[in-house]
Amino acid sequence: MILIIATFLMASCSNHFSNSRPKAQQGIMDLTQIQFENHVIQLDGEWEFYWNQLIDPNEIDNGMITGYIDVPSSWNHYKTEKIAISGDGYATYRLTFLTDKKERLALKIPRMHTAYKLWVNGELMGRSGIVGTTKNTMTPQYLPQVAFFEANKGKNEVVIQVSNFYHRSGGILESIKLGSEKQILGLRYKKIAYNIFLFGCLMCMGTYHLALFIFRKKNTSALYFGTFCILIGIRTLLVGECFLIYLFPQFNWEIYHKIMTLTYYLGVPIIWMYFRSVFPTYFNVRILKVAQMIGTVFGALVILTPARIFTVVNPLYQIWTIIAMIYLSTVFIKISANKEKDSWFIVLGASAFLLSTLNDIIFVSVWMNDSGSIFLKTMFRTGDLSSTGLLVFAFANSLLLAKKFSKSLEQEEIITAKLTEVNKNLDKIVLHRTEALVKANEKIEQQKLELEKANRKLKDLSLRDPLTELWNRRKYDESIKLEWERCLKYKRPIALIIMDVDYFKEYNDYYGHLAGDKCLIKVGQTVMSSLSGSNHMVARYGGEEFIVILPDTDKEEAVKIADMLRQNIEALHIFHEQSLASNYVTVSLGVSCTIPDINISYEDLFRAADMALYQSKDGGRNQVNFCTIKS
């Protein structure tokens, strides 16, 4: 708080201003009691006012005085005998001041809206732009100056011609200061030096934070803060002493004023975005979007319209800014009440910036310039404090950044110390962990092999018939599909044999189920041992039924193999007293064969073989029959 108060006192109070603060009355100002070696006087008060008259000093006594006007203030709404005048027009001001001796003095001339010529005791001391009676005959320019002159003992005269057709407010809006050469030059040089100092600080801080954002894109607060610092830094060259005009005297006034206004209009939503990025839970997103939209609309108005238009709506944006500042203040109160970590840095700096911004808004507002409020002029006596406030804010933000950086370094030192301790025993740790890892890997590999072996066994068991150890029906379904697709692709024949043990139910009933199981095992082993082809496959289809797949086998070969199987099984001489076909166990077989095409499927092949099997059974059993696929 001491820092903030000291900053405002230094920034808002010029050195050696007179405590008495004399005022001009009806165009005359008595300065006979002033010692100019020690005091700087503001030539404020009632000046003679000649509306719509551009009168040279040697002819001013012949002019028709309109009345008296307060300086500083705009002539907007000044009431003549006929009407209240607007911001457009031209006029001549005159002030007579009295001194007690002849001495060399100086004037510090502020910017005037928006062109002027100034005489002291009939001698032209300074000018800015070109004074004219119409918009086409005048050229606007902001150019604060210092003028030196020999003051007469007694009566001295200041005459100023002012014209304005470019800004909403016309006239002398800031105080003209009078003092000794040393005092006025001191004010001038200090102001310029301070503005350059502010510009340099803000630009350095702005570019530094932008660089932080470039290297760490997640840190959006650095982007918003850096951009805002650069905007206010640029504005510093455009206000106050208008140092940019001294660097570029021919700089276009319209562009100059657009840039100055844009830095203000765009700055409000940007600083709002910064605050929300730092304290996201305290700021309403909808209100932020409203601020962005308003800033965009007013910014577009500045770009697309001349100053004479967008300066008229400037008071609306000033009102909106004050509302935004009230909202921000309430949020900062909540943040302080909740004692957010390290929040006092930003809250303190933001308070300085908001107060200085409020000062600038009121100082340049229509309430100050048009209404001539004595209260406001007493409370707000200088402008251009927002840059100072932002410097305090930036300094507080930098302290917070430094604190966070210091904590990061401290944490890094702790981690480094731990890593150093770990590195001392790293070889032992690595060796121990390597050995444990090798053992773990060996165990995992062993478990993997055992698991693969178990999986293969489980898979084999799932495809095997547990009694005969032949392939089961599931394996048959997989194999017939693959062999059918292969023979379809290469246009090769495929045959299928279905066999059924004759009168097997009677065998089971007579000899018992154990004998029946042994019988099926012998039949299965005989079929498997009788097949010589590497791609031949036999499976137990179910109960006493067996099925044989014969890829690359034509009809004659398939029938021959089927009959060979019938003979081999009968040759086992397994007694079967209940059979009507033979005294031994026999089988009936059905055969089918085809060359696959897209119009038939392996189900058709199975149905044909099954039909042939029924023909063998109907024909007396213990025989082979062939059936072709029916389309």
XYZ file of C-alpha atoms in Angstrom:
631
model
C 0.000 0.000 0.000
C 2.909 2.329 0.737
C 4.264 1.620 -2.765
C 0.889 2.378 -4.391
C 0.315 5.609 -2.430
C 3.858 6.855 -3.066
C 3.522 6.094 -6.788
C 0.313 8.078 -7.134
C 1.642 10.992 -5.134
C 4.764 11.192 -7.300
C 2.895 10.713 -10.555
C -0.027 13.039 -9.893
C 1.788 15.964 -8.302
C 4.259 18.115 -10.263
C 7.160 19.728 -8.439
C 6.837 23.235 -6.968
C 3.236 23.999 -7.848
C 1.996 27.049 -6.031
C -0.001 26.354 -2.920
C -2.116 29.432 -3.437
C -3.290 28.277 -6.891
C -4.377 31.686 -8.226
C -7.274 31.736 -10.683
C -7.945 33.985 -13.641
C -11.047 36.121 -13.322
C -12.651 37.662 -16.415
C -9.502 37.165 -18.444
C -7.041 38.654 -15.902
C -4.691 36.800 -13.559
C -2.658 38.537 -10.882
C 0.742 36.849 -10.428
C 2.596 39.742 -8.826
C 3.011 37.782 -5.583
C 4.470 34.706 -7.238
C 8.179 33.878 -7.147
C 8.638 31.920 -10.388
C 12.037 30.611 -9.307
C 10.204 28.425 -6.805
C 6.728 27.953 -8.263
C 4.992 26.739 -11.365
C 1.555 28.261 -11.971
C -1.341 26.714 -13.860
C -3.032 29.399 -15.938
C -6.501 28.149 -14.988
C -9.657 30.161 -14.652
C -11.740 32.477 -16.829
C -10.230 33.340 -20.212
C -11.673 35.734 -22.738
C -13.485 33.706 -25.395
C -14.073 34.760 -29.008
C -16.236 32.113 -30.668
C -15.945 31.539 -34.447
C -13.207 34.194 -34.608
C -9.530 33.688 -35.387
C -8.034 36.968 -34.254
C -4.363 37.915 -34.252
C -2.996 39.586 -31.088
C -2.718 43.015 -32.713
C -6.394 42.950 -33.698
C -7.963 41.244 -30.706
C -9.113 44.488 -29.115
C -11.257 45.042 -32.181
C -12.859 41.601 -31.852
C -16.284 40.894 -30.411
C -15.896 38.964 -27.171
C -18.356 36.103 -26.782
C -17.833 35.776 -23.054
C -15.543 34.053 -20.610
C -14.749 30.318 -20.606
C -13.082 28.132 -18.002
C -9.670 26.757 -18.884
C -9.086 23.858 -18.834
C -12.375 22.619 -20.329
C -13.908 21.996 -23.728
C -16.129 24.529 -25.423
C -18.776 21.844 -25.967
C -22.155 23.064 -24.644
C -20.773 26.552 -23.984
C -23.851 28.749 -24.238
C -23.725 31.864 -26.380
C -26.590 34.293 -26.671
C -28.109 32.109 -29.376
C -27.248 28.436 -28.905
C -25.072 25.932 -27.053
C -22.114 25.243 -29.348
C -20.811 21.795 -30.341
C -17.287 20.436 -30.529
C -16.794 21.578 -34.142
C -15.614 25.125 -34.678
C -12.853 27.585 -33.944
C -12.194 30.282 -31.396
C -9.636 32.666 -29.934
C -8.656 32.668 -26.240
C -6.958 35.516 -24.401
C -5.508 35.784 -20.910
C -3.798 38.779 -19.348
C -1.492 38.047 -16.425
C 0.354 40.518 -14.222
C 3.924 40.117 -12.904
C 5.906 42.324 -10.545
C 9.102 42.403 -12.579
C 10.622 41.800 -15.973
C 12.081 38.313 -16.206
C 12.485 35.373 -18.561
C 9.683 32.845 -18.181
C 8.439 29.773 -19.976
C 5.129 28.139 -20.841
C 4.481 24.407 -20.856
C 1.829 24.039 -23.549
C -0.262 20.834 -23.508
C -1.970 19.258 -26.496
C -5.094 21.090 -27.620
C -8.046 19.813 -29.628
C -6.979 19.717 -32.283
C -4.800 22.555 -33.704
C -3.588 25.813 -32.198
C -1.384 28.911 -32.541
C -0.089 30.662 -29.417
C 1.250 34.197 -28.972
C 2.820 35.800 -25.915
C 2.960 39.567 -25.898
C 2.284 39.600 -29.633
C 5.084 37.159 -30.505
C 4.250 33.736 -31.974
C 5.575 31.179 -29.495
C 4.212 27.892 -30.748
C 1.821 26.124 -33.052
C 0.467 22.626 -33.598
C -1.123 21.557 -36.867
C -2.807 24.161 -39.049
C -5.589 26.308 -37.621
C -8.526 26.740 -40.038
C -12.156 27.715 -40.196
C -13.293 24.522 -41.925
C -12.344 20.876 -41.826
C -10.659 21.203 -45.224
C -8.537 24.198 -44.223
C -7.203 22.830 -40.925
C -4.785 20.015 -40.081
C -5.037 18.347 -36.647
C -1.979 17.551 -34.539
C -1.141 16.768 -30.929
C 2.115 18.494 -30.004
C 2.863 19.548 -26.395
C 5.588 22.228 -26.410
C 7.648 24.565 -24.273
C 7.802 28.280 -25.163
C 10.278 30.819 -23.697
C 9.610 34.572 -23.570
C 10.550 37.802 -21.844
C 7.805 38.722 -19.415
C 7.086 42.423 -18.979
C 6.752 44.048 -15.618
C 3.029 44.426 -15.169
C 0.781 43.381 -18.034
C 1.455 40.314 -20.214
C -0.864 38.796 -22.781
C -1.379 35.214 -23.992
C -3.490 34.751 -27.157
C -4.366 31.296 -28.485
C -6.231 30.405 -31.662
C -7.822 26.919 -31.532
C -9.776 25.047 -34.205
C -11.363 21.602 -34.125
C -13.311 19.600 -36.714
C -11.898 16.138 -35.965
C -12.634 15.395 -32.294
C -15.900 15.414 -30.338
C -14.401 17.883 -27.827
C -12.845 21.179 -28.838
C -10.765 23.703 -26.927
C -8.087 23.709 -24.238
C -8.662 20.569 -22.165
C -5.491 20.638 -20.061
C -3.772 23.309 -17.966
C -1.139 25.605 -19.435
C 1.719 25.949 -16.957
C 3.815 29.076 -16.384
C 7.145 29.208 -14.585
C 10.828 29.894 -14.882
C 12.857 28.328 -17.679
C 14.465 25.955 -15.219
C 11.176 24.851 -13.677
C 9.362 24.366 -16.983
C 12.288 22.562 -18.625
C 12.578 20.375 -15.553
C 8.909 19.436 -15.838
C 9.273 18.791 -19.529
C 12.383 16.635 -19.276
C 11.078 14.684 -16.274
C 7.815 13.948 -18.077
C 9.590 12.773 -21.226
C 12.122 10.738 -19.255
C 9.376 9.161 -17.176
C 7.322 8.311 -20.273
C 10.354 6.704 -21.937
C 11.115 4.851 -18.708
C 7.535 3.553 -18.553
C 7.619 2.614 -22.232
C 10.872 0.706 -21.837
C 9.759 -1.125 -18.695
C 6.376 -2.107 -20.122
C 7.810 -3.244 -23.448
C 10.504 -5.319 -21.712
C 7.968 -6.939 -19.401
C 5.569 -7.471 -22.297
C 8.100 -9.157 -24.570
C 9.438 -11.197 -21.648
C 6.004 -12.616 -20.861
C 5.304 -13.269 -24.544
C 8.581 -15.194 -24.680
C 7.428 -17.229 -21.657
C 4.237 -18.078 -23.543
C 6.155 -19.097 -26.690
C 8.206 -21.600 -24.709
C 5.233 -22.770 -22.642
C 1.996 -22.564 -24.602
C -0.154 -23.727 -21.685
C 0.667 -20.562 -19.752
C -1.986 -18.344 -21.390
C -1.790 -15.797 -18.560
C 1.684 -14.827 -19.830
C 0.223 -14.239 -23.322
C -2.563 -11.961 -22.062
C -0.344 -10.070 -19.631
C 2.447 -9.597 -22.177
C 0.026 -8.354 -24.828
C -1.555 -5.922 -22.375
C 1.833 -4.543 -21.291
C 2.777 -3.900 -24.923
C -0.563 -2.166 -25.609
C -0.152 0.167 -22.633
C 3.525 0.671 -23.513
C 2.535 1.871 -26.988
C -0.159 4.085 -25.460
C 2.517 5.695 -23.239
C 4.167 7.176 -26.345
C 0.838 8.580 -27.552
C -0.426 10.367 -24.441
C 1.081 12.870 -22.048
C 4.042 14.448 -23.817
C 3.113 12.676 -27.090
C 6.727 11.639 -27.603
C 5.868 9.794 -30.808
C 5.047 13.099 -32.523
C 8.549 14.367 -31.744
C 9.982 11.259 -33.370
C 7.603 11.426 -36.359
C 6.243 14.985 -36.721
C 4.265 14.156 -39.893
C 2.478 11.166 -38.357
C -1.160 11.104 -39.476
C -3.429 12.440 -36.727
C -6.328 10.093 -37.545
C -4.116 6.994 -37.410
C -2.484 8.352 -34.269
C -5.836 8.763 -32.552
C -7.102 5.367 -33.759
C -4.047 3.597 -32.312
C -4.377 5.470 -29.017
C -8.078 4.576 -28.716
C -7.599 0.952 -29.801
C -5.023 0.370 -27.066
C -7.740 1.352 -24.602
C -10.654 -0.516 -26.193
C -8.711 -3.764 -26.658
C -6.951 -3.502 -23.329
C -10.127 -3.953 -21.272
C -11.065 -7.482 -22.532
C -7.412 -8.566 -22.609
C -6.769 -7.672 -18.953
C -10.071 -9.378 -18.111
C -8.861 -12.541 -19.877
C -5.629 -12.336 -17.889
C -7.439 -12.165 -14.555
C -9.644 -15.119 -15.499
C -6.625 -17.212 -16.535
C -5.098 -16.623 -13.084
C -8.338 -17.063 -11.090
C -10.604 -19.138 -13.371
C -13.143 -20.086 -10.707
C -13.968 -16.484 -9.799
C -14.817 -15.073 -13.228
C -18.030 -15.790 -15.126
C -17.349 -16.973 -18.683
C -20.475 -15.293 -20.050
C -19.472 -11.893 -18.677
C -16.009 -12.365 -20.188
C -17.578 -13.084 -23.583
C -19.687 -9.927 -23.244
C -16.502 -7.939 -22.532
C -14.807 -9.463 -25.576
C -17.812 -8.712 -27.781
C -18.066 -5.096 -26.595
C -14.321 -4.569 -27.094
C -14.544 -6.054 -30.594
C -17.537 -3.895 -31.577
C -15.985 -0.651 -30.328
C -12.612 -1.609 -31.828
C -14.257 -2.183 -35.211
C -15.954 1.213 -34.866
C -12.563 2.860 -34.335
C -11.085 1.151 -37.387
C -14.022 1.822 -39.719
C -15.006 5.378 -38.737
C -13.146 8.714 -38.364
C -12.285 10.167 -34.970
C -15.154 12.666 -35.175
C -17.570 9.714 -35.001
C -15.929 7.198 -32.678
C -14.964 9.870 -30.118
C -18.668 10.624 -29.707
C -19.385 7.086 -28.446
C -16.245 6.998 -26.301
C -18.201 7.972 -23.139
C -20.269 4.787 -23.529
C -17.132 2.686 -23.414
C -15.870 4.694 -20.452
C -19.106 3.880 -18.585
C -18.724 0.203 -19.524
C -15.123 0.276 -18.282
C -16.191 1.688 -14.924
C -18.828 -1.080 -14.641
C -16.161 -3.647 -15.472
C -13.854 -2.150 -12.841
C -16.603 -2.386 -10.210
C -17.115 -6.054 -11.122
C -13.368 -6.727 -10.972
C -13.161 -5.010 -7.600
C -15.884 -7.264 -6.158
C -14.073 -10.314 -7.497
C -10.795 -9.172 -5.920
C -12.586 -8.701 -2.605
C -13.806 -12.323 -2.820
C -10.309 -13.520 -3.708
C -8.815 -11.652 -0.753
C -11.534 -12.947 1.583
C -10.815 -16.542 0.511
C -7.075 -15.990 0.994
C -6.044 -17.584 -2.275
C -2.385 -18.588 -2.355
C -0.122 -15.679 -3.430
C -3.201 -13.727 -4.519
C -2.155 -10.589 -2.633
C 0.567 -9.923 -5.231
C -1.913 -9.659 -8.073
C -4.699 -8.074 -6.007
C -2.370 -5.342 -4.762
C -0.972 -4.611 -8.216
C -4.405 -4.804 -9.835
C -5.768 -2.331 -7.283
C -3.068 0.176 -8.235
C -3.807 -0.313 -11.910
C -7.605 -0.041 -11.515
C -7.305 3.150 -9.454
C -4.950 4.754 -11.966
C -7.188 3.706 -14.856
C -10.225 5.173 -13.104
C -8.292 8.423 -12.686
C -7.461 8.559 -16.416
C -11.020 7.742 -17.480
C -12.491 10.525 -15.362
C -9.739 12.988 -16.296
C -10.407 12.689 -20.043
C -14.165 12.147 -19.718
C -16.912 14.484 -20.885
C -17.878 14.989 -17.235
C -14.537 16.682 -16.660
C -14.180 18.515 -19.964
C -17.758 19.497 -20.787
C -19.447 19.978 -17.427
C -16.550 21.755 -15.768
C -17.264 20.075 -12.440
C -15.227 21.809 -9.741
C -15.349 18.701 -7.550
C -13.947 16.456 -10.284
C -11.258 18.958 -11.232
C -10.227 19.205 -7.598
C -10.062 15.414 -7.167
C -8.503 14.546 -10.553
C -5.821 17.050 -11.517
C -3.638 14.989 -13.817
C -4.040 12.196 -16.371
C -1.970 9.425 -17.922
C -1.531 7.524 -14.634
C -2.628 4.160 -16.045
C 0.879 3.453 -17.330
C 2.242 4.060 -13.838
C -0.459 1.861 -12.337
C 0.318 -0.883 -14.829
C 4.015 -0.638 -13.936
C 3.106 -1.281 -10.287
C 0.862 -4.139 -11.431
C 3.598 -5.593 -13.641
C 6.091 -5.303 -10.802
C 3.739 -7.192 -8.455
C 3.155 -9.846 -11.125
C 6.913 -10.152 -11.628
C 7.360 -10.660 -7.886
C 4.827 -13.473 -8.034
C 6.615 -14.964 -11.041
C 9.943 -14.691 -9.216
C 8.469 -16.399 -6.172
C 7.132 -19.279 -8.250
C 10.472 -19.547 -10.060
C 12.293 -19.587 -6.720
C 10.056 -22.392 -5.468
C 10.698 -24.328 -8.662
C 14.457 -23.951 -8.182
C 14.168 -25.019 -4.549
C 12.180 -28.092 -5.550
C 14.733 -28.837 -8.253
C 17.545 -28.633 -5.694
C 15.740 -31.116 -3.437
C 15.191 -33.517 -6.341
C 18.825 -33.100 -7.441
C 20.046 -33.977 -3.944
C 17.902 -37.094 -3.906
C 19.137 -38.077 -7.363
C 22.751 -37.587 -6.241
C 22.161 -39.900 -3.305
C 20.533 -42.452 -5.549
C 23.366 -42.253 -8.103
C 25.923 -43.140 -5.438
C 24.319 -46.556 -5.037
C 23.114 -46.789 -8.601
C 25.419 -49.653 -9.633
C 24.266 -51.822 -6.742
C 20.655 -50.921 -7.302
C 20.904 -51.602 -11.048
C 22.687 -54.943 -10.495
C 20.172 -56.049 -7.891
C 17.217 -55.004 -9.993
C 18.758 -56.539 -13.133
C 19.131 -59.886 -11.410
C 15.581 -59.693 -10.124
C 14.398 -58.715 -13.599
C 16.249 -61.615 -15.255
C 14.742 -64.071 -12.804
C 11.331 -62.560 -13.284
C 11.707 -62.767 -17.084
C 12.816 -66.396 -16.889
C 9.838 -67.197 -14.689
C 7.529 -65.378 -17.070
C 8.976 -67.225 -20.079
C 8.549 -70.549 -18.307
C 5.002 -69.708 -17.366
C 4.382 -68.568 -20.924
C 5.630 -71.871 -22.353
C 3.556 -73.851 -19.904
C 0.531 -71.732 -20.693
C 1.016 -72.176 -24.436
C 1.403 -75.924 -23.915
C -1.742 -76.036 -21.787
C -3.623 -73.949 -24.342
C -2.553 -76.272 -27.158
C -3.613 -79.252 -25.090
C -6.930 -77.648 -24.248
C -7.506 -76.762 -27.874
C -6.602 -80.317 -28.962
C -8.928 -81.752 -26.315
C -11.710 -79.491 -27.498
C -11.324 -80.930 -31.017
C -10.827 -84.592 -30.056
C -13.366 -87.278 -29.314
C -12.472 -88.519 -25.819
C -13.456 -92.133 -26.525
C -11.888 -92.907 -29.896
C -9.315 -90.057 -29.844
C -10.402 -89.227 -33.380
C -11.308 -85.674 -34.384
C -14.773 -84.636 -33.269
C -17.628 -82.898 -35.086
C -16.293 -79.414 -34.254
C -12.998 -80.232 -35.954
C -14.899 -81.635 -38.906
C -16.874 -78.374 -39.281
C -13.624 -76.364 -39.386
C -11.852 -78.756 -41.791
C -14.646 -79.234 -44.324
C -15.024 -75.471 -44.712
C -11.282 -74.938 -45.318
C -10.944 -77.888 -47.720
C -14.067 -76.847 -49.633
C -12.706 -73.299 -50.140
C -9.315 -74.670 -51.232
C -10.851 -77.087 -53.762
C -13.174 -74.300 -54.963
C -10.212 -72.026 -55.553
C -8.116 -74.604 -57.438
C -11.044 -76.479 -59.085
C -10.124 -79.790 -57.419
C -12.589 -82.629 -56.533
C -13.548 -83.382 -52.949
C -15.295 -86.525 -51.608
C -17.114 -87.278 -48.380
C -17.784 -90.716 -46.755
C -20.347 -91.172 -43.996
C -20.377 -94.555 -42.277
C -22.638 -96.046 -39.637
C -22.031 -99.221 -37.572
C -24.816 -101.692 -38.463
C -27.227 -102.618 -35.689
C -25.022 -100.956 -33.073
C -27.924 -100.437 -30.647
C -28.559 -104.159 -30.635
C -24.801 -104.700 -30.048
C -24.875 -102.381 -27.040
C -27.993 -103.989 -25.616
C -26.642 -107.502 -26.006
C -22.953 -107.109 -25.118
C -23.150 -104.048 -22.863
C -21.918 -100.453 -23.184
C -18.312 -101.241 -22.274
C -18.130 -103.718 -25.145
C -19.833 -101.150 -27.346
C -17.164 -98.550 -26.471
C -14.381 -101.026 -27.283
C -16.092 -101.800 -30.578
C -16.218 -98.103 -31.540
C -12.547 -97.672 -30.596
C -11.497 -100.571 -32.855
C -13.641 -99.300 -35.722
C -12.182 -95.769 -35.383
C -8.576 -97.063 -35.238
C -9.195 -99.267 -38.285
C -10.597 -96.388 -40.330
C -7.735 -94.078 -39.327
C -5.052 -96.689 -40.100
C -6.680 -97.579 -43.440
C -6.439 -94.007 -44.825
C -3.160 -93.380 -46.597
C -3.570 -89.785 -47.862
C -1.819 -87.037 -45.888
C -4.801 -84.764 -46.287
C -7.423 -87.408 -45.460
C -9.298 -86.824 -42.245
C -11.609 -89.055 -40.178
C -13.862 -87.832 -37.388
C -16.444 -89.312 -35.093
C -19.558 -87.451 -36.142
C -21.711 -88.691 -33.309
C -22.745 -91.972 -31.632
C -21.805 -94.833 -34.013
C -21.380 -92.498 -37.045
C -18.014 -91.652 -38.568
C -17.211 -89.239 -41.381
C -14.216 -89.114 -43.725
C -13.052 -86.075 -45.769
C -11.144 -86.973 -48.959
C -9.784 -83.790 -50.643
C -8.394 -84.136 -54.216
C -10.277 -87.492 -54.621
C -12.591 -88.326 -57.494
C -15.677 -90.564 -57.449
C -14.007 -93.863 -58.365
C -11.225 -93.432 -55.807
C -13.681 -92.423 -53.101
C -15.931 -95.470 -53.714
C -12.879 -97.731 -53.741
C -11.666 -96.292 -50.382
C -15.145 -96.678 -48.889
C -15.365 -100.326 -49.896
C -11.859 -100.928 -48.548
C -12.963 -99.492 -45.197
C -16.055 -101.742 -45.194
C -13.923 -104.850 -45.814
C -11.289 -103.929 -43.208
C -13.898 -103.426 -40.516
C -15.666 -106.716 -41.309
C -12.240 -108.395 -41.263
C -11.890 -107.438 -37.570
C -14.247 -110.373 -36.855
C -15.930 -108.678 -33.949
C -18.778 -111.068 -33.181
C -22.267 -109.594 -33.465
C -24.874 -112.303 -32.966
C -27.749 -109.759 -33.102
C -26.814 -108.409 -36.570
C -29.034 -109.297 -39.518
C -26.302 -108.373 -41.999
C -23.454 -110.651 -40.810
C -22.131 -112.624 -37.853
C -19.545 -109.873 -37.340
C -19.684 -106.118 -36.887
C -20.157 -104.403 -40.254
C -20.687 -100.821 -41.473
C -22.877 -99.171 -44.094
C -21.289 -96.305 -46.096
C -22.578 -93.413 -48.181
C -20.274 -91.619 -50.632
C -20.577 -88.314 -52.453
C -18.102 -86.430 -54.636
C -18.014 -83.162 -56.590
C -15.856 -80.314 -57.884
C -16.999 -77.268 -55.840
C -18.481 -74.220 -57.549
C -20.296 -71.105 -56.348
C -23.745 -72.637 -56.879
C -23.297 -75.399 -54.279
C -21.887 -75.711 -50.774
C -20.280 -78.335 -48.571
C -23.684 -78.794 -46.868
C -24.969 -80.065 -50.239
C -22.070 -82.512 -50.336
C -22.955 -83.771 -46.843
C -26.642 -84.203 -47.723
C -25.741 -86.283 -50.810
C -23.432 -88.564 -48.767
C -26.102 -88.914 -46.066
C -28.652 -89.889 -48.709
C -26.244 -92.523 -50.049
C -25.844 -93.881 -46.475
C -29.619 -94.342 -46.167
C -29.616 -96.170 -49.500
C -26.978 -98.578 -48.102
C -29.083 -99.188 -45.005
C -32.249 -99.699 -47.020
C -30.380 -102.053 -49.368
C -29.515 -104.528 -46.623
C -26.490 -102.811 -44.997
C -22.839 -103.816 -45.100
C -22.509 -102.077 -48.460
C -21.376 -98.861 -50.187
C -23.633 -96.518 -52.176
C -22.834 -93.327 -54.081
C -25.132 -90.318 -54.557
C -24.483 -87.218 -56.625
C -25.412 -83.703 -55.496
C -28.846 -82.666 -56.682
C -29.106 -79.087 -57.969
